[in-house]
């Protein structure tokens, strides 16, 4: 990473389905200051960009102004690295193709690069986290959706169009749950935070036994509620993790067959559920792995704080931006 002394900082920004977080980052990977806005609050993209900039400009000023910023990196769902656009993102309020990098360059006057949010997290993990020194790994982000960043031979896989590595939309159950992408049975519909909440609602209807989750209105259940119930030994909640972990582990066994990674790194709130989710994942991997890969791929949890990882990863793009 070459940093000119004149421009010692970059901006990193992570656009999530719920929150957009951004911060100023130095060359050592310290997030020096950060702020956020609600992604869904702005249905017009220009209003959204202006809302981000109105909070970002004072941060930039406090570090010496735009002339101290080398570049800005953005991680976004359906972000295309090749042309700086967000394209047809199902979980975001703006439809079609959005020229986001160009909009930020225009509003902020900082050269901007953009990539898919899971790719940004993978770059963060490789630069500052659990995948330091690894040349081959797969990052799986378990958030509102399921994202993935695939690193092979030290390089992110972008494919010919900038969109490679959508493992969240591999179909794990034919004719399964409808997905926001328009297909049925995608991994994302089972193993995202929203997928876990869907499973909870299904289990509560299908099974008669008592559960702490029955105290919460069904449509308000979130994955954190399932975790809290599991901690208290709730059988239904433990079974939800068992079910979710098995589906994810089966899928990971298939992904290992594709690129034989040194590690799979899990990132996001769900990965923080500890053994409740990790044990069933590991068990399903072990039961479904091809013999030649047995015991070779480590299953790791991200070492980066949720808020920081995607911002850090995106910021790493900021050093590379062409001016």
Short mmCIF file of C-alpha atoms in Angstrom, two decimals, residues 43-318:
data_model
loop_
_atom_site.label_atom_id
_atom_site.label_comp_id
_atom_site.label_asym_id
_atom_site.label_seq_id
_atom_site.Cartn_x
_atom_site.Cartn_y
_atom_site.Cartn_z
CA UNK A 43 -35.84 6.47 -1.65
CA UNK A 44 -34.12 8.93 -4.00
CA UNK A 45 -30.45 8.09 -4.54
CA UNK A 46 -29.33 11.75 -4.71
CA UNK A 47 -30.95 12.40 -1.32
CA UNK A 48 -29.11 9.42 0.08
CA UNK A 49 -25.73 10.53 -1.30
CA UNK A 50 -26.31 14.03 0.09
CA UNK A 51 -27.28 12.61 3.50
CA UNK A 52 -24.05 10.59 3.64
CA UNK A 53 -21.98 13.57 2.48
CA UNK A 54 -23.54 15.94 5.03
CA UNK A 55 -22.23 13.66 7.80
CA UNK A 56 -19.00 12.71 6.03
CA UNK A 57 -17.83 16.24 5.12
CA UNK A 58 -17.36 17.34 8.78
CA UNK A 59 -15.39 14.13 9.47
CA UNK A 60 -13.15 14.82 6.47
CA UNK A 61 -12.70 18.46 7.53
CA UNK A 62 -11.57 17.38 11.01
CA UNK A 63 -8.71 15.46 9.35
CA UNK A 64 -7.52 18.33 7.17
CA UNK A 65 -10.07 18.34 4.35
CA UNK A 66 -10.49 16.60 1.01
CA UNK A 67 -6.87 17.21 -0.01
CA UNK A 68 -5.80 14.74 2.73
CA UNK A 69 -8.00 11.94 1.35
CA UNK A 70 -6.40 9.55 -1.14
CA UNK A 71 -9.67 7.95 -2.17
CA UNK A 72 -12.94 6.43 -1.09
CA UNK A 73 -13.89 2.77 -1.16
CA UNK A 74 -17.51 1.58 -0.97
CA UNK A 75 -18.85 -1.90 -0.25
CA UNK A 76 -22.43 -2.36 -1.46
CA UNK A 77 -24.85 -5.20 -2.24
CA UNK A 78 -24.66 -5.96 -5.98
CA UNK A 79 -21.76 -3.51 -6.25
CA UNK A 80 -19.84 -3.86 -9.50
CA UNK A 81 -16.11 -3.19 -9.13
CA UNK A 82 -15.57 -2.80 -12.86
CA UNK A 83 -17.89 0.15 -13.42
CA UNK A 84 -18.69 1.57 -9.96
CA UNK A 85 -22.40 0.80 -10.13
CA UNK A 86 -24.94 -0.90 -7.87
CA UNK A 87 -27.08 -3.09 -10.11
CA UNK A 88 -30.55 -4.40 -9.24
CA UNK A 89 -29.93 -4.82 -5.50
CA UNK A 90 -33.01 -6.54 -4.00
CA UNK A 91 -32.47 -5.29 -0.41
CA UNK A 92 -31.86 -1.61 -1.26
CA UNK A 93 -34.46 1.12 -1.88
CA UNK A 94 -33.13 2.11 -5.34
CA UNK A 95 -33.99 0.09 -8.41
CA UNK A 96 -32.03 -0.55 -11.60
CA UNK A 97 -28.44 0.50 -12.20
CA UNK A 98 -27.12 3.23 -9.88
CA UNK A 99 -23.82 4.97 -10.81
CA UNK A 100 -22.85 5.33 -7.16
CA UNK A 101 -19.08 5.82 -7.45
CA UNK A 102 -19.62 8.63 -9.96
CA UNK A 103 -22.22 10.28 -7.70
CA UNK A 104 -19.85 10.31 -4.72
CA UNK A 105 -17.00 11.65 -6.86
CA UNK A 106 -19.30 14.46 -7.98
CA UNK A 107 -20.67 15.30 -4.51
CA UNK A 108 -17.46 14.86 -2.51
CA UNK A 109 -14.68 15.46 -5.01
CA UNK A 110 -12.86 12.28 -3.93
CA UNK A 111 -11.91 9.48 -6.36
CA UNK A 112 -14.17 6.52 -5.51
CA UNK A 113 -14.09 2.76 -6.10
CA UNK A 114 -16.88 0.36 -5.29
CA UNK A 115 -17.20 -3.37 -4.78
CA UNK A 116 -19.69 -5.90 -3.51
CA UNK A 117 -20.10 -5.73 0.30
CA UNK A 118 -18.93 -9.30 0.88
CA UNK A 119 -15.87 -8.70 -1.31
CA UNK A 120 -15.10 -5.64 0.81
CA UNK A 121 -15.33 -7.75 3.96
CA UNK A 122 -13.00 -10.34 2.38
CA UNK A 123 -10.45 -7.62 1.55
CA UNK A 124 -10.72 -6.39 5.16
CA UNK A 125 -10.19 -9.91 6.50
CA UNK A 126 -7.21 -10.47 4.21
CA UNK A 127 -5.62 -7.12 5.02
CA UNK A 128 -6.32 -6.84 8.74
CA UNK A 129 -8.07 -9.99 10.05
CA UNK A 130 -8.30 -13.79 10.28
CA UNK A 131 -7.19 -14.33 6.68
CA UNK A 132 -3.90 -12.39 6.90
CA UNK A 133 -1.32 -14.21 4.82
CA UNK A 134 -3.87 -16.52 3.18
CA UNK A 135 -3.96 -16.88 -0.58
CA UNK A 136 -7.09 -19.01 -0.82
CA UNK A 137 -10.18 -18.50 1.32
CA UNK A 138 -13.90 -17.89 1.11
CA UNK A 139 -15.60 -15.19 3.14
CA UNK A 140 -19.27 -15.77 3.92
CA UNK A 141 -21.22 -12.81 5.29
CA UNK A 142 -24.35 -13.71 7.23
CA UNK A 143 -26.40 -10.52 7.47
CA UNK A 144 -29.72 -9.36 6.04
CA UNK A 145 -28.70 -11.59 3.14
CA UNK A 146 -25.87 -14.09 2.59
CA UNK A 147 -22.90 -12.71 0.69
CA UNK A 148 -19.55 -14.17 -0.27
CA UNK A 149 -16.10 -13.03 -1.30
CA UNK A 150 -13.92 -15.67 -2.93
CA UNK A 151 -10.15 -15.22 -2.88
CA UNK A 152 -8.10 -17.50 -5.09
CA UNK A 153 -4.35 -17.22 -5.35
CA UNK A 154 -4.43 -13.95 -3.39
CA UNK A 155 -6.93 -12.27 -5.68
CA UNK A 156 -10.63 -11.60 -5.37
CA UNK A 157 -12.65 -13.42 -7.96
CA UNK A 158 -14.70 -10.87 -9.94
CA UNK A 159 -15.54 -12.87 -13.04
CA UNK A 160 -15.79 -11.31 -16.49
CA UNK A 161 -18.61 -8.95 -15.50
CA UNK A 162 -17.67 -7.98 -11.93
CA UNK A 163 -20.32 -10.15 -10.28
CA UNK A 164 -18.67 -13.49 -9.54
CA UNK A 165 -19.11 -15.13 -6.16
CA UNK A 166 -22.80 -14.98 -5.32
CA UNK A 167 -22.79 -18.08 -3.15
CA UNK A 168 -25.79 -16.78 -1.18
CA UNK A 169 -27.81 -17.47 -4.32
CA UNK A 170 -26.76 -21.05 -4.82
CA UNK A 171 -29.95 -23.10 -4.55
CA UNK A 172 -29.76 -25.40 -1.53
CA UNK A 173 -33.38 -26.66 -1.59
CA UNK A 174 -35.06 -27.08 -4.97
CA UNK A 175 -38.45 -25.35 -5.00
CA UNK A 176 -37.68 -24.06 -1.50
CA UNK A 177 -38.40 -20.67 0.02
CA UNK A 178 -39.00 -17.77 -2.36
CA UNK A 179 -35.97 -15.43 -2.45
CA UNK A 180 -35.82 -11.67 -3.06
CA UNK A 181 -33.79 -12.45 -6.19
CA UNK A 182 -36.84 -14.11 -7.77
CA UNK A 183 -35.67 -17.71 -7.44
CA UNK A 184 -36.57 -20.40 -4.91
CA UNK A 185 -34.51 -22.16 -2.28
CA UNK A 186 -31.40 -19.91 -2.25
CA UNK A 187 -28.97 -20.34 0.64
CA UNK A 188 -29.82 -16.75 1.65
CA UNK A 189 -33.43 -17.70 2.42
CA UNK A 190 -32.27 -20.16 5.11
CA UNK A 191 -28.96 -18.95 6.51
CA UNK A 192 -29.21 -15.17 6.67
CA UNK A 193 -30.45 -13.41 9.81
CA UNK A 194 -33.79 -13.00 8.03
CA UNK A 195 -33.71 -16.70 7.09
CA UNK A 196 -33.31 -17.66 10.74
CA UNK A 197 -36.34 -15.54 11.62
CA UNK A 198 -38.32 -17.26 8.85
CA UNK A 199 -37.31 -20.67 10.23
CA UNK A 200 -38.43 -19.59 13.70
CA UNK A 201 -41.87 -18.63 12.37
CA UNK A 202 -42.19 -21.94 10.50
CA UNK A 203 -41.12 -24.01 13.50
CA UNK A 204 -43.52 -22.18 15.83
CA UNK A 205 -46.44 -23.02 13.53
CA UNK A 206 -45.36 -26.60 12.82
CA UNK A 207 -44.49 -27.65 16.37
CA UNK A 208 -46.66 -27.67 19.46
CA UNK A 209 -44.02 -27.51 22.22
CA UNK A 210 -43.59 -24.52 24.53
CA UNK A 211 -40.87 -22.00 23.67
CA UNK A 212 -39.71 -18.61 24.89
CA UNK A 213 -40.13 -17.45 21.29
CA UNK A 214 -43.92 -17.74 21.66
CA UNK A 215 -43.80 -14.66 23.91
CA UNK A 216 -42.80 -12.51 20.93
CA UNK A 217 -45.27 -11.58 18.14
CA UNK A 218 -44.25 -13.95 15.30
CA UNK A 219 -43.69 -11.22 12.71
CA UNK A 220 -41.38 -9.33 15.08
CA UNK A 221 -38.96 -12.20 15.78
CA UNK A 222 -35.35 -11.50 14.77
CA UNK A 223 -32.34 -13.83 14.84
CA UNK A 224 -31.06 -12.23 18.06
CA UNK A 225 -34.24 -13.43 19.82
CA UNK A 226 -33.46 -16.99 18.71
CA UNK A 227 -29.94 -16.64 20.11
CA UNK A 228 -31.20 -15.25 23.43
CA UNK A 229 -33.64 -18.16 23.75
CA UNK A 230 -30.93 -20.71 22.84
CA UNK A 231 -28.68 -19.33 25.60
CA UNK A 232 -31.50 -20.08 28.05
CA UNK A 233 -31.65 -23.68 26.79
CA UNK A 234 -34.82 -23.29 24.71
CA UNK A 235 -35.20 -26.51 22.71
CA UNK A 236 -36.98 -24.93 19.74
CA UNK A 237 -34.32 -22.20 19.44
CA UNK A 238 -31.52 -24.78 19.62
CA UNK A 239 -33.25 -26.77 16.86
CA UNK A 240 -33.49 -23.63 14.69
CA UNK A 241 -29.68 -23.23 14.92
CA UNK A 242 -29.25 -26.96 14.25
CA UNK A 243 -31.40 -26.69 11.10
CA UNK A 244 -29.68 -23.48 9.91
CA UNK A 245 -26.17 -24.78 10.62
CA UNK A 246 -26.83 -28.03 8.79
CA UNK A 247 -27.97 -26.28 5.62
CA UNK A 248 -24.98 -23.90 5.73
CA UNK A 249 -22.51 -26.72 6.44
CA UNK A 250 -23.83 -28.79 3.52
CA UNK A 251 -23.41 -25.79 1.23
CA UNK A 252 -19.90 -25.09 2.55
CA UNK A 253 -18.89 -28.69 1.81
CA UNK A 254 -19.89 -28.01 -1.81
CA UNK A 255 -18.04 -24.67 -1.88
CA UNK A 256 -14.87 -26.41 -0.63
CA UNK A 257 -15.12 -28.77 -3.61
CA UNK A 258 -15.06 -25.73 -5.87
CA UNK A 259 -11.91 -23.91 -4.72
CA UNK A 260 -10.32 -25.99 -1.93
CA UNK A 261 -9.84 -22.95 0.34
CA UNK A 262 -7.43 -22.90 3.27
CA UNK A 263 -10.27 -21.44 5.34
CA UNK A 264 -13.87 -20.38 5.26
CA UNK A 265 -14.34 -17.21 7.30
CA UNK A 266 -17.82 -16.48 8.64
CA UNK A 267 -18.74 -12.88 9.27
CA UNK A 268 -21.80 -11.12 10.68
CA UNK A 269 -24.14 -11.33 13.65
CA UNK A 270 -25.09 -14.96 13.09
CA UNK A 271 -21.45 -16.08 13.19
CA UNK A 272 -21.26 -14.64 16.69
CA UNK A 273 -23.77 -17.20 17.94
CA UNK A 274 -20.82 -19.40 18.94
CA UNK A 275 -21.21 -23.16 19.27
CA UNK A 276 -24.97 -23.02 18.76
CA UNK A 277 -24.36 -22.41 15.08
CA UNK A 278 -20.69 -23.45 14.62
CA UNK A 279 -21.09 -27.02 15.88
CA UNK A 280 -23.91 -27.94 13.47
CA UNK A 281 -22.02 -26.24 10.60
CA UNK A 282 -18.82 -28.18 11.30
CA UNK A 283 -20.74 -31.44 11.74
CA UNK A 284 -22.53 -30.98 8.40
CA UNK A 285 -19.24 -30.14 6.67
CA UNK A 286 -17.63 -33.29 8.11
CA UNK A 287 -20.56 -35.46 7.03
CA UNK A 288 -20.73 -34.07 3.50
CA UNK A 289 -17.13 -33.33 2.55
CA UNK A 290 -15.42 -35.16 -0.29
CA UNK A 291 -12.72 -37.46 1.10
CA UNK A 292 -9.76 -35.62 -0.47
CA UNK A 293 -10.72 -32.41 1.38
CA UNK A 294 -11.33 -33.97 4.80
CA UNK A 295 -9.94 -31.88 7.64
CA UNK A 296 -8.08 -29.50 5.32
CA UNK A 297 -10.25 -26.37 5.41
CA UNK A 298 -10.44 -24.36 8.63
CA UNK A 299 -13.77 -22.89 9.69
CA UNK A 300 -13.07 -19.48 11.24
CA UNK A 301 -15.07 -16.60 12.62
CA UNK A 302 -14.06 -13.12 11.48
CA UNK A 303 -11.64 -11.32 13.79
CA UNK A 304 -12.90 -7.90 12.79
CA UNK A 305 -15.64 -5.99 14.58
CA UNK A 306 -18.82 -6.02 12.50
CA UNK A 307 -18.88 -2.28 12.01
CA UNK A 308 -15.17 -2.08 11.18
CA UNK A 309 -14.67 -5.04 8.83
CA UNK A 310 -16.68 -3.84 5.88
CA UNK A 311 -15.56 -0.22 6.37
CA UNK A 312 -11.92 -1.35 6.59
CA UNK A 313 -12.25 -3.65 3.60
CA UNK A 314 -13.92 -0.98 1.51
CA UNK A 315 -11.29 1.54 2.64
CA UNK A 316 -8.52 -0.71 1.31
CA UNK A 317 -9.96 0.01 -2.16
CA UNK A 318 -9.46 3.72 -1.45
#
